Protein backbone atom coordinates (compact mmCIF):
# COMPACT_ATOMS: atom_id res chain seq x y z
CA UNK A 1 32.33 -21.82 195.58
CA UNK A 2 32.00 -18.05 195.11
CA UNK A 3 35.47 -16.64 197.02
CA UNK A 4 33.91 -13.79 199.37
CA UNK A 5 36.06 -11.14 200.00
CA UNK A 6 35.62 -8.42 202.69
CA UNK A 7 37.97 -4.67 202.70
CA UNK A 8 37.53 -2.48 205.50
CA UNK A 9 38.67 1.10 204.92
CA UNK A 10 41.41 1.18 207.84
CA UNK A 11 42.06 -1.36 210.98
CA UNK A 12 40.81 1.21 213.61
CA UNK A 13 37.45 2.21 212.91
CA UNK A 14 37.47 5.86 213.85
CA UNK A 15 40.11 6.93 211.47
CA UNK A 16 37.76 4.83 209.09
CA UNK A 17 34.94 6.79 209.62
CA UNK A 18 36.76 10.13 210.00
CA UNK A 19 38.67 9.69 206.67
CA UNK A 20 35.73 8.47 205.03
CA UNK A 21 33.56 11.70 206.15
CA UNK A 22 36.34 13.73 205.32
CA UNK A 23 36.58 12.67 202.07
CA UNK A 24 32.91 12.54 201.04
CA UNK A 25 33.28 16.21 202.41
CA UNK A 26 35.82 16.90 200.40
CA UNK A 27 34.00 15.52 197.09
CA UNK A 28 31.11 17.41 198.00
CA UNK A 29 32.35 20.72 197.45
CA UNK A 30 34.76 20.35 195.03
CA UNK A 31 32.59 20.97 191.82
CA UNK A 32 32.24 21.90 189.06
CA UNK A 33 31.79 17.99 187.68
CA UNK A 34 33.97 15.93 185.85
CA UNK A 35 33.67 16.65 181.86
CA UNK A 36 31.65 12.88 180.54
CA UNK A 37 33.72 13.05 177.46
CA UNK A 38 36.95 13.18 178.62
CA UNK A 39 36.46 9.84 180.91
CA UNK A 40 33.11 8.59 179.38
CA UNK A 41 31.63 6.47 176.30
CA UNK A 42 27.88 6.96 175.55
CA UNK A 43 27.12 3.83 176.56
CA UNK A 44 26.28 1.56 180.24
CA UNK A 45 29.19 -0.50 181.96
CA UNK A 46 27.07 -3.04 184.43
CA UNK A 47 28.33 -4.60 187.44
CA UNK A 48 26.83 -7.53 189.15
CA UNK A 49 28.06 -8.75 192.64
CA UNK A 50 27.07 -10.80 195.13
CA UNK A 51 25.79 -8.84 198.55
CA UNK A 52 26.26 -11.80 201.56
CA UNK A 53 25.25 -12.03 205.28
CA UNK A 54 22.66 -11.77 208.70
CA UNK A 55 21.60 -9.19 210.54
CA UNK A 56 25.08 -7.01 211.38
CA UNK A 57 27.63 -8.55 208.39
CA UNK A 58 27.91 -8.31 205.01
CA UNK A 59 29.95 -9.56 202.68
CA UNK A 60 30.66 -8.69 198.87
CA UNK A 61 31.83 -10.90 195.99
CA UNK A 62 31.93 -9.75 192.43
CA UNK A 63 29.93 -11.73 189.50
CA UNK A 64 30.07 -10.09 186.27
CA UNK A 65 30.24 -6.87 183.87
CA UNK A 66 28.20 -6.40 180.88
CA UNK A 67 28.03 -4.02 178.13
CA UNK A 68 24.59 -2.27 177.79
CA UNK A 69 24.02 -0.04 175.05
CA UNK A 70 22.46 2.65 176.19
CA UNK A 71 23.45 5.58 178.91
CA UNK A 72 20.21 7.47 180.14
CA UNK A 73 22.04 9.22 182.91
CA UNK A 74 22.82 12.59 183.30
CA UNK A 75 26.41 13.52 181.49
CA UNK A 76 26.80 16.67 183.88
CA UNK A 77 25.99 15.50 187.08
CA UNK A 78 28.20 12.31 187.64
CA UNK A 79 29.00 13.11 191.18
CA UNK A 80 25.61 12.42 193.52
CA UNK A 81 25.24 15.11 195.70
CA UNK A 82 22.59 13.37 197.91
CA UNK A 83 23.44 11.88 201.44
CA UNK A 84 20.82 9.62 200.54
CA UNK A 85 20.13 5.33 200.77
CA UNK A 86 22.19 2.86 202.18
CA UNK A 87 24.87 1.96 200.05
CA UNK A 88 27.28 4.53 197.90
CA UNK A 89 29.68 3.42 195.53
CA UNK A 90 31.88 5.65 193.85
CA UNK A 91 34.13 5.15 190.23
CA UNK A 92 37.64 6.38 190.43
CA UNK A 93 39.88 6.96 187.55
CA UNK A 94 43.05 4.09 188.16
CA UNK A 95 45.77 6.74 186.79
CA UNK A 96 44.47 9.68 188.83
CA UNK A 97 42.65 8.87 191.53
CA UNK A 98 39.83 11.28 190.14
CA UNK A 99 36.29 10.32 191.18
CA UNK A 100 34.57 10.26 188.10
CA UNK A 101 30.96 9.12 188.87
CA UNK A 102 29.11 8.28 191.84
CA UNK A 103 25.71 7.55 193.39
CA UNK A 104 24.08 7.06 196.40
CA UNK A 105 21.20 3.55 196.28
CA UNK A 106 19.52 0.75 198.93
CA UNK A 107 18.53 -2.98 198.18
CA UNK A 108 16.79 -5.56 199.22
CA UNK A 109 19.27 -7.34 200.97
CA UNK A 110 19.84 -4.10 203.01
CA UNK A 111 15.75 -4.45 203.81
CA UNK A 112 16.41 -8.04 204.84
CA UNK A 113 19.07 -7.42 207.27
CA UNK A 114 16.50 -5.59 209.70
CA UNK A 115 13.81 -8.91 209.83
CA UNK A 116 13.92 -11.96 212.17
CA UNK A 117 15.00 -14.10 209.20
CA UNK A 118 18.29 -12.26 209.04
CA UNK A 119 19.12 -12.97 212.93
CA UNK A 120 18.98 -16.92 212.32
CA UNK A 121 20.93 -17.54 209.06
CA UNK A 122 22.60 -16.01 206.38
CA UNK A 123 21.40 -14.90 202.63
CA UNK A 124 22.95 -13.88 199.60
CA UNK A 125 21.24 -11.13 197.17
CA UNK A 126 21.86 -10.10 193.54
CA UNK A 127 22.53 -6.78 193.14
CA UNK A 128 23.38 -4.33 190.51
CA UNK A 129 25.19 -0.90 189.45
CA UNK A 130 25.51 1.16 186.32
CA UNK A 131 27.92 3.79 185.46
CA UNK A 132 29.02 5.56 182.22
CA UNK A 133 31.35 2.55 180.41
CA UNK A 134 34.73 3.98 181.10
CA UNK A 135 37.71 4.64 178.58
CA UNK A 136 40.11 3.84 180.91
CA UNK A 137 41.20 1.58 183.55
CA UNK A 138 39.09 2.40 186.81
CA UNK A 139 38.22 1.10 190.55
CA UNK A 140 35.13 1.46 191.61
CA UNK A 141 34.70 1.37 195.66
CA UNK A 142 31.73 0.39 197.44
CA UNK A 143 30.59 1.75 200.58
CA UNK A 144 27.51 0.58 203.38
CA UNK A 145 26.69 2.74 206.50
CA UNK A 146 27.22 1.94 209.97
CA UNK A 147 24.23 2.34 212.83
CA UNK A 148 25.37 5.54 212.82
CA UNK A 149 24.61 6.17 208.88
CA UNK A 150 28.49 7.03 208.77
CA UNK A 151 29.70 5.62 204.78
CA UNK A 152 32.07 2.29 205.67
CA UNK A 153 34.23 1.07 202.94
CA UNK A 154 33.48 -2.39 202.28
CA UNK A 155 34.57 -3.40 199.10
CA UNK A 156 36.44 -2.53 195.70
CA UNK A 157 36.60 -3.83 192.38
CA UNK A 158 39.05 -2.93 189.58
CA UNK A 159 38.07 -2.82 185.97
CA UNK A 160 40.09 -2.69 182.46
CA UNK A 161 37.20 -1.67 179.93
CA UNK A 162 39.30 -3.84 177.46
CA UNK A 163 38.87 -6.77 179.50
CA UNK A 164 37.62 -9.18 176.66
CA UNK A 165 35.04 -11.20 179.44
CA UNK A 166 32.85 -8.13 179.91
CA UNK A 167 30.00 -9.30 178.05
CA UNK A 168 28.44 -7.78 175.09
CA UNK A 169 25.15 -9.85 174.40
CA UNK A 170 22.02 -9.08 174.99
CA UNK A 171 19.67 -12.51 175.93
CA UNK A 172 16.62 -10.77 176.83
CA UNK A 173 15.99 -8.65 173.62
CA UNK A 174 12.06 -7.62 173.28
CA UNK A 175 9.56 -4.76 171.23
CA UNK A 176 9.96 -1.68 173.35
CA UNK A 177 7.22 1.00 173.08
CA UNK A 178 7.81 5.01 173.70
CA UNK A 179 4.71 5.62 176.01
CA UNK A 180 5.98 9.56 176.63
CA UNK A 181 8.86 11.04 174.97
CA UNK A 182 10.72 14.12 175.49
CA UNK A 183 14.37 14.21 174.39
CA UNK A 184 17.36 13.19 175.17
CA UNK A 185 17.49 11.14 178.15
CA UNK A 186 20.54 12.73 179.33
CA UNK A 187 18.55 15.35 180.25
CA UNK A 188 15.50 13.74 181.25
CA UNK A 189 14.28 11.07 184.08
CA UNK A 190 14.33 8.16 182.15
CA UNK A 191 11.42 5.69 183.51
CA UNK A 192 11.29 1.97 182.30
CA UNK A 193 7.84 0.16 182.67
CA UNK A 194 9.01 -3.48 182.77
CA UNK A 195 5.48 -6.05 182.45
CA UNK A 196 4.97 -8.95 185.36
CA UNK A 197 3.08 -11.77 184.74
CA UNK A 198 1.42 -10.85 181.49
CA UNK A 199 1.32 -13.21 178.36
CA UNK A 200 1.84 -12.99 175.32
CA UNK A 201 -1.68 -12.80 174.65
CA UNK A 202 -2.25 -9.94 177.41
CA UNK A 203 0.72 -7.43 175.99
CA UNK A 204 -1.77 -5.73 174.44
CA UNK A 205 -3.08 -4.95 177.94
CA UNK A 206 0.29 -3.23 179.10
CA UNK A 207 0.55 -1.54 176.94
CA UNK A 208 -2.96 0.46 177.88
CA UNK A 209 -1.70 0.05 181.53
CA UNK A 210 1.29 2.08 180.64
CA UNK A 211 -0.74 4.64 179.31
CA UNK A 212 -3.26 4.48 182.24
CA UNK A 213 -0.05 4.85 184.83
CA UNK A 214 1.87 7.41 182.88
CA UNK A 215 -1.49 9.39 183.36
CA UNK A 216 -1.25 8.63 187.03
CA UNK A 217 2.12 10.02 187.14
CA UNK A 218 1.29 13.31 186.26
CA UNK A 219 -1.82 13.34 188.54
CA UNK A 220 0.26 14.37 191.10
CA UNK A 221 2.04 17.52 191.91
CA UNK A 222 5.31 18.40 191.62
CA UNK A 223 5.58 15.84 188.61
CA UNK A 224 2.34 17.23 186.53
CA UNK A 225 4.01 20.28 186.47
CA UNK A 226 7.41 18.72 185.77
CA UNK A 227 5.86 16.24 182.60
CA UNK A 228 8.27 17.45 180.30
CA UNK A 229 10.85 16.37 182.15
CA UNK A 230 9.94 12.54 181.72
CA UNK A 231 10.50 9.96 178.75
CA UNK A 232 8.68 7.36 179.71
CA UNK A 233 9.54 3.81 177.86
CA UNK A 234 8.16 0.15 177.81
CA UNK A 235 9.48 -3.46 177.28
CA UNK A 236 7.17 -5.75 176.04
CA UNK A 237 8.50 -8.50 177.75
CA UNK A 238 5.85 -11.41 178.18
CA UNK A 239 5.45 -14.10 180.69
CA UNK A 240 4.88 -18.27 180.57
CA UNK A 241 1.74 -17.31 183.05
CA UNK A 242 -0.33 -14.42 184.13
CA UNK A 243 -0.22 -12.39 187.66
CA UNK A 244 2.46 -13.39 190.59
CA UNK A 245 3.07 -16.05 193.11
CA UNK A 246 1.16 -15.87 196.15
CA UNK A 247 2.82 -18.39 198.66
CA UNK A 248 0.22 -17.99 201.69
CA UNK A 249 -2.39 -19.11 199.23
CA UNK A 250 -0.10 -21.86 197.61
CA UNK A 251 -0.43 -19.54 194.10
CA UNK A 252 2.86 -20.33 191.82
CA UNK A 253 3.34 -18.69 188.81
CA UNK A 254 5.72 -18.87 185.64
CA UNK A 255 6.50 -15.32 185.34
CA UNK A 256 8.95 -13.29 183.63
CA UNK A 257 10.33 -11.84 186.88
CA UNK A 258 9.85 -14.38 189.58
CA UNK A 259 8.09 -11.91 191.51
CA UNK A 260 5.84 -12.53 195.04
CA UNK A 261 3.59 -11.12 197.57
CA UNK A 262 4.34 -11.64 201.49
CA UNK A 263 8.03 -10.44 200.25
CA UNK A 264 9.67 -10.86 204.43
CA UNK A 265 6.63 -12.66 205.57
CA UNK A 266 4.47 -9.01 204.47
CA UNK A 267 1.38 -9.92 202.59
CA UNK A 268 0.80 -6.92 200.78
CA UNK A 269 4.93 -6.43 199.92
CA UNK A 270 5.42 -7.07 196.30
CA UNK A 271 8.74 -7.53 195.35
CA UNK A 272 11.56 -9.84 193.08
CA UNK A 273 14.79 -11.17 194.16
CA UNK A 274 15.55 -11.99 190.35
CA UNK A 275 17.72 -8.78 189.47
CA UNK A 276 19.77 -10.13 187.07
CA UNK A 277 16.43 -10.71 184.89
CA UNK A 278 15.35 -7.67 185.70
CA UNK A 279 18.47 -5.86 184.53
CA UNK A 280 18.40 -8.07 181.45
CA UNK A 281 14.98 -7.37 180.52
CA UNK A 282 15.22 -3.05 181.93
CA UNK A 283 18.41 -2.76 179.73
CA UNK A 284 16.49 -2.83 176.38
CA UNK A 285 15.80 0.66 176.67
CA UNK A 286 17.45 3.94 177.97
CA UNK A 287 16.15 3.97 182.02
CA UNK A 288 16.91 5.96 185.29
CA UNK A 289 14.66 4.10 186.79
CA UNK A 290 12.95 0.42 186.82
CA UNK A 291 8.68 0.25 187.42
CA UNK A 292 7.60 -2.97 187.46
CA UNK A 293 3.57 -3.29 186.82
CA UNK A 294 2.26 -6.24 188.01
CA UNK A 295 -0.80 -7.92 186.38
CA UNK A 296 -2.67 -8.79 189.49
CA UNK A 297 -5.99 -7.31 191.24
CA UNK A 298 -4.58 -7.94 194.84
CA UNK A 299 -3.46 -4.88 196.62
CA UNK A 300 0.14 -4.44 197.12
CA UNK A 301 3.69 -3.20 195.44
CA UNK A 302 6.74 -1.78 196.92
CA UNK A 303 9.98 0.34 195.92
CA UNK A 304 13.46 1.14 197.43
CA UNK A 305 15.15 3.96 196.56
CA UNK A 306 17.38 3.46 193.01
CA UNK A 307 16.83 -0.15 193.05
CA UNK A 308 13.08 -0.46 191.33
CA UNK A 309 9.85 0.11 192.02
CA UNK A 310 6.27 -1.82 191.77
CA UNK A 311 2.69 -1.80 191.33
CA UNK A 312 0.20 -3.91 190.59
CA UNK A 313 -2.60 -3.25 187.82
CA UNK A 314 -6.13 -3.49 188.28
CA UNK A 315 -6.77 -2.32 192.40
CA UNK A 316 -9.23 0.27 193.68
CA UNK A 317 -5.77 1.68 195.04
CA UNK A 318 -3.54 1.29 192.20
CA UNK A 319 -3.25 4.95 191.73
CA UNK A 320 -1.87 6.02 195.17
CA UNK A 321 -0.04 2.79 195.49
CA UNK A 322 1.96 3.96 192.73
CA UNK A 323 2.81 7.43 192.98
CA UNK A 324 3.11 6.32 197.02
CA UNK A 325 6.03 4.31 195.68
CA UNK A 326 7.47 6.04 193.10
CA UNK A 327 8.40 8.40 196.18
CA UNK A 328 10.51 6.27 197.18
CA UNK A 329 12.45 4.92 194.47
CA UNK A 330 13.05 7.99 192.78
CA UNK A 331 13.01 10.26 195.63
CA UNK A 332 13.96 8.24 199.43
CA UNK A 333 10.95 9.13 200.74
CA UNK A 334 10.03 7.56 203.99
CA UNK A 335 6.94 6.26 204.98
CA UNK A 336 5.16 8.40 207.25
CA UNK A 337 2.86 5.57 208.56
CA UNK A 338 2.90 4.15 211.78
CA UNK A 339 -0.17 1.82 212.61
CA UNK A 340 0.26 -0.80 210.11
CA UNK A 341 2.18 -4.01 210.15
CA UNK A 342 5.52 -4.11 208.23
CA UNK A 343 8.79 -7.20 208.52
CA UNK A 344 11.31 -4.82 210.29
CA UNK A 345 12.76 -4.46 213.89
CA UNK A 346 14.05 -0.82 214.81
CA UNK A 347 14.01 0.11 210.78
CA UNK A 348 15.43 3.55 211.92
CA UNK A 349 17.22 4.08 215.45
CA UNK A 350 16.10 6.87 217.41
CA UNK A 351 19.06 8.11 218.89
CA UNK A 352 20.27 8.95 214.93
CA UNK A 353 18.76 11.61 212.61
CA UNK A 354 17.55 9.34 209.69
CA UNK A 355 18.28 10.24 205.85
CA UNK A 356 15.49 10.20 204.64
CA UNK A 357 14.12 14.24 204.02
CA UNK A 358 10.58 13.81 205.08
CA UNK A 359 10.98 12.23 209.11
CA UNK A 360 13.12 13.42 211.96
CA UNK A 361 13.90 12.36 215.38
CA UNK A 362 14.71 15.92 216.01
CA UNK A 363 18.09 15.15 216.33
CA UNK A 364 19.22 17.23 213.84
CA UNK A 365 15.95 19.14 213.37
CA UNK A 366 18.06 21.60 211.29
CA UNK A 367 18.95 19.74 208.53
CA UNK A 368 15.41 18.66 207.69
CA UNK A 369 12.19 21.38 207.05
CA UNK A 370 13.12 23.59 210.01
CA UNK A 371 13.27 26.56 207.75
CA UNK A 372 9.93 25.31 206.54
CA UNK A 373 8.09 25.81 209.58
CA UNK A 374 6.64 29.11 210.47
CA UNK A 375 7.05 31.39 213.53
CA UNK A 376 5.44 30.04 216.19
CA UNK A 377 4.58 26.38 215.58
CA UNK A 378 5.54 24.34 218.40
CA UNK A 379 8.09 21.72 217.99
CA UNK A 380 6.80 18.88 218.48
CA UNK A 381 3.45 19.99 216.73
CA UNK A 382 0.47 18.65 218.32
CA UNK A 383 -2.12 17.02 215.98
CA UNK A 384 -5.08 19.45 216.26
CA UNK A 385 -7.39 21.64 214.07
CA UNK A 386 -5.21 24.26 214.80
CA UNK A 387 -2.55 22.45 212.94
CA UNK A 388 -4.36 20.67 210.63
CA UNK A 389 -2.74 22.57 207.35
CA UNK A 390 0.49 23.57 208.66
CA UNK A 391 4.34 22.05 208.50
CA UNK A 392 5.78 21.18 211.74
CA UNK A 393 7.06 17.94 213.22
CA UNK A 394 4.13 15.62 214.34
CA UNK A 395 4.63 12.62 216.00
CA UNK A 396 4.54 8.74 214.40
CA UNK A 397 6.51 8.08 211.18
CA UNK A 398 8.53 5.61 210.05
CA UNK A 399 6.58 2.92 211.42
CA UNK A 400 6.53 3.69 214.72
CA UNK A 401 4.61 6.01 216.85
CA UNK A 402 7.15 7.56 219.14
CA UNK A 403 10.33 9.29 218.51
CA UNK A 404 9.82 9.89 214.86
CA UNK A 405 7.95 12.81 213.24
CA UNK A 406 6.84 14.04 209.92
CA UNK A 407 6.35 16.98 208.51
CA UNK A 408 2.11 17.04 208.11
CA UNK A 409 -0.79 15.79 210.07
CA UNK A 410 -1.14 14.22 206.06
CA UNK A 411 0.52 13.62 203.16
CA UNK A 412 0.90 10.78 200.28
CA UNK A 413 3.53 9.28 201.93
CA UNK A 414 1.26 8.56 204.95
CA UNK A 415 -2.21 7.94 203.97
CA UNK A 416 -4.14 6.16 201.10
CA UNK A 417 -4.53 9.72 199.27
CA UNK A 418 -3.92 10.96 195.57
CA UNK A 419 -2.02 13.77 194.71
CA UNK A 420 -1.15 14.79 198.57
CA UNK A 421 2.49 15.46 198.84
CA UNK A 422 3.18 17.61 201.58
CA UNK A 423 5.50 20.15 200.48
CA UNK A 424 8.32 18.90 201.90
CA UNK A 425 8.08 15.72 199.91
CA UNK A 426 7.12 17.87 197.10
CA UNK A 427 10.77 19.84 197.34
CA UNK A 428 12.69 16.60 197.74
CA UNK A 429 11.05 15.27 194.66
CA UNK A 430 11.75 18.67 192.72
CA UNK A 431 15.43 18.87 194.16
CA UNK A 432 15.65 15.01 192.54
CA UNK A 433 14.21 16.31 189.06
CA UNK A 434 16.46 18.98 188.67
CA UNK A 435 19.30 16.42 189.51
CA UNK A 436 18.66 14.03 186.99
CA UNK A 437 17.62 16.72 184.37
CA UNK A 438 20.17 19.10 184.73
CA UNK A 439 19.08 22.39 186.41
């Protein structure tokens, strides 16, 4: 049995929260960054745990590290300045007590938590991070937010780089393919198509999907203009059986990557609960982040923000669906939707200003696209004519149609449309480009 092991930050929970926010303060204004070379190898440390628990507990429990042997990350920015996702963790140098490298990510698991499933029993998820393998002894501290999106320590793990059980083979080694290449991925957003549910004999076919997608991606603005930004790889990874399971219509497949639609009961949610495949199979090429293209015709996909993202191949919709997603793994975009059906209760509370750049609940109007709005436009905005072109908070957004705004009567992130971010989406996508590529 897996020993499950639970660290709070401090016994009374508002000197927890108030030390915490102090010192994520703290490490957000003390740049300039660490220097990668004086902490760093040029190569991945990975770190799989366990992530345990129902609706309002969680529990973590460490599995295993593994060398990878590449580092596609940026080697300047190893502090994450976003107040983004769900989950932080943070590497600290042992001897020091520097913080080295950090970043900000959500899961799966922290999806689950807000469905009916998780308030009758308990799951455990597989989840994943990656950081810069370190040259010396480090701890690396995990931390999940409370209702009030205030960082909670929950966990730490410490880690001698000499340890001789971090594991150094690779048992998912396939042909990788350069679909766009631009330099070194240090300085580049480093995007890993990763094939579902295509055989051997159908390889052939990914590899014109990833050039059909990669010429989706730059459809849409800000990344067209931003294309040199991008490498742009491909594992040619192929599966016992072609497309995905699809349990409401008793369809089982042998697939690479285990994935399924009705992911939370959602028809039309395409997701995988095999990470540890997926990190075996992303980690034969440099990546910032993991698309998974699905070899199926029925409309779906799905993404959370620096976990992975999906799409499947051959819909009418397949373009949208994929830049719609790509929004938010790369850049936490919300959706702006509010009419259709989705597997959560009270996905964002609306007595708390969400994270997420593109929705408010005006509770902290300010620190969203207030200075975006011009003179004069009523907040809330109605949805007229008047209005029809202009950035101000309209009601109905993250999935509900009261309480929560966005910033357009439109935008990708709302509606089935191509190359339609509004340009407040656009901004948080640039701010995220010039993150991972150095400006």
């Amino acid at each position: 049995m897996t020993l499950i092991t639970r660290i709070f930050a401090d016994s009374n929970p508002f000197k927890s929260v108030l030390s915490v926010f102090c010192f994520f303060l703290f490490t957000a204004t003390s740049f300039p960054q660490n220097s990668f070379d004086d902490y760093f190898y040029d190569k991945t440390l990975r770190l799989d745990y366990h992530h345990t628990g129902n609706h309002s507990e969680d529990f973590y429990s460490f599995d295993e590290l593994i060398e990878e042997p590449y580092w596609a990350g940026s080697k300047e920015n190893l502090l994450d300045k976003f107040d983004f996702g769900k989950y932080k963790f943070i590497v600290i140098d042992e001897e020091t007590g520097t913080h080295i490298y950090s970043r900000t990510y959500s899961t799966l698991f922290g999806e689950w938590q807000t469905t009916d499933e998780a308030k009758e029993t308990f799951r455990t998820f597989s989840e994943t991070v990656v950081f810069p393998f370190p040259k010396k002894n480090v701890i690396v501290e995990f931390y999940g937010r409370d209702k009030q999106n205030n960082l909670i320590k929950k966990f730490e793990y410490k880690i001698d780089p000499n340890n001789y059980f971090i594991k150094k083979e690779r048992p998912m080694q396939y042909e990788t393919m350069k679909v766009l290449y631009n330099g070194d991925p240090s300085i580049k957003v480093d995007v890993a198509f990763i094939p579902e549910g295509y055989t051997e004999g159908e390889i052939e076919l990914f590899k014109k999907d990833c050039e059909k997608f990669t010429k989706y991606f730059f459809n849409s603005s800000p990344f067209k203009e931003n294309k040199n930004h991008f490498n742009i790889w491909a594992v040619l990874a192929p599966s016992k059986e072609s497309g995905t399971d699809i349990p409401a219509d008793k369809i089982w497949k042998n697939t690479l990557l285990n994935s399924n639609f009705y992911t939370f009961g959602l028809e039309r949610y395409l997701m995988t609960a095999d990470n540890k495949t997926l990190r075996h199979v992303a980690s034969n090429v440099p990546y910032d982040q993991i698309y998974i293209i699905v070899n199926s015709s029925k409309y779906g996909g799905g993404a959370i923000y620096n976990h992975y993202s999906v799409c499947v191949n051959n819909n009418i919709n397949e373009e949208f669906v994929f830049t719609h997603e790509f929004g938010h793994g790369f850049a936490f975009l919300a959706d702006e939707y509010y009419t259709s059906d989705v597997a959560y209760n009270d996905f964002y509370s609306l007595d708390v200003e969400p994270l997420e750049r593109n929705i408010s609940t005006l509770i902290d109007f300010d620190s969203k696209w207030k200075d975006m709005v011009e003179m004069g436009t009523p907040i809330p905005t109605p949805s007229t004519k008047e209005f029809k072109d202009s950035i101000g908070a309209f009601e109905g957004g993250g999935y509900v149609e009261k309480g929560v705004y966005r910033p357009m009567q439109d935008c990708s992130m709302k509606s089935n449309s191509v190359d339609n971010f509004c340009p407040v989406c656009k901004k948080a996508i640039q701010d995220m480009i010039d993150f991972y590529t150095e400006k």
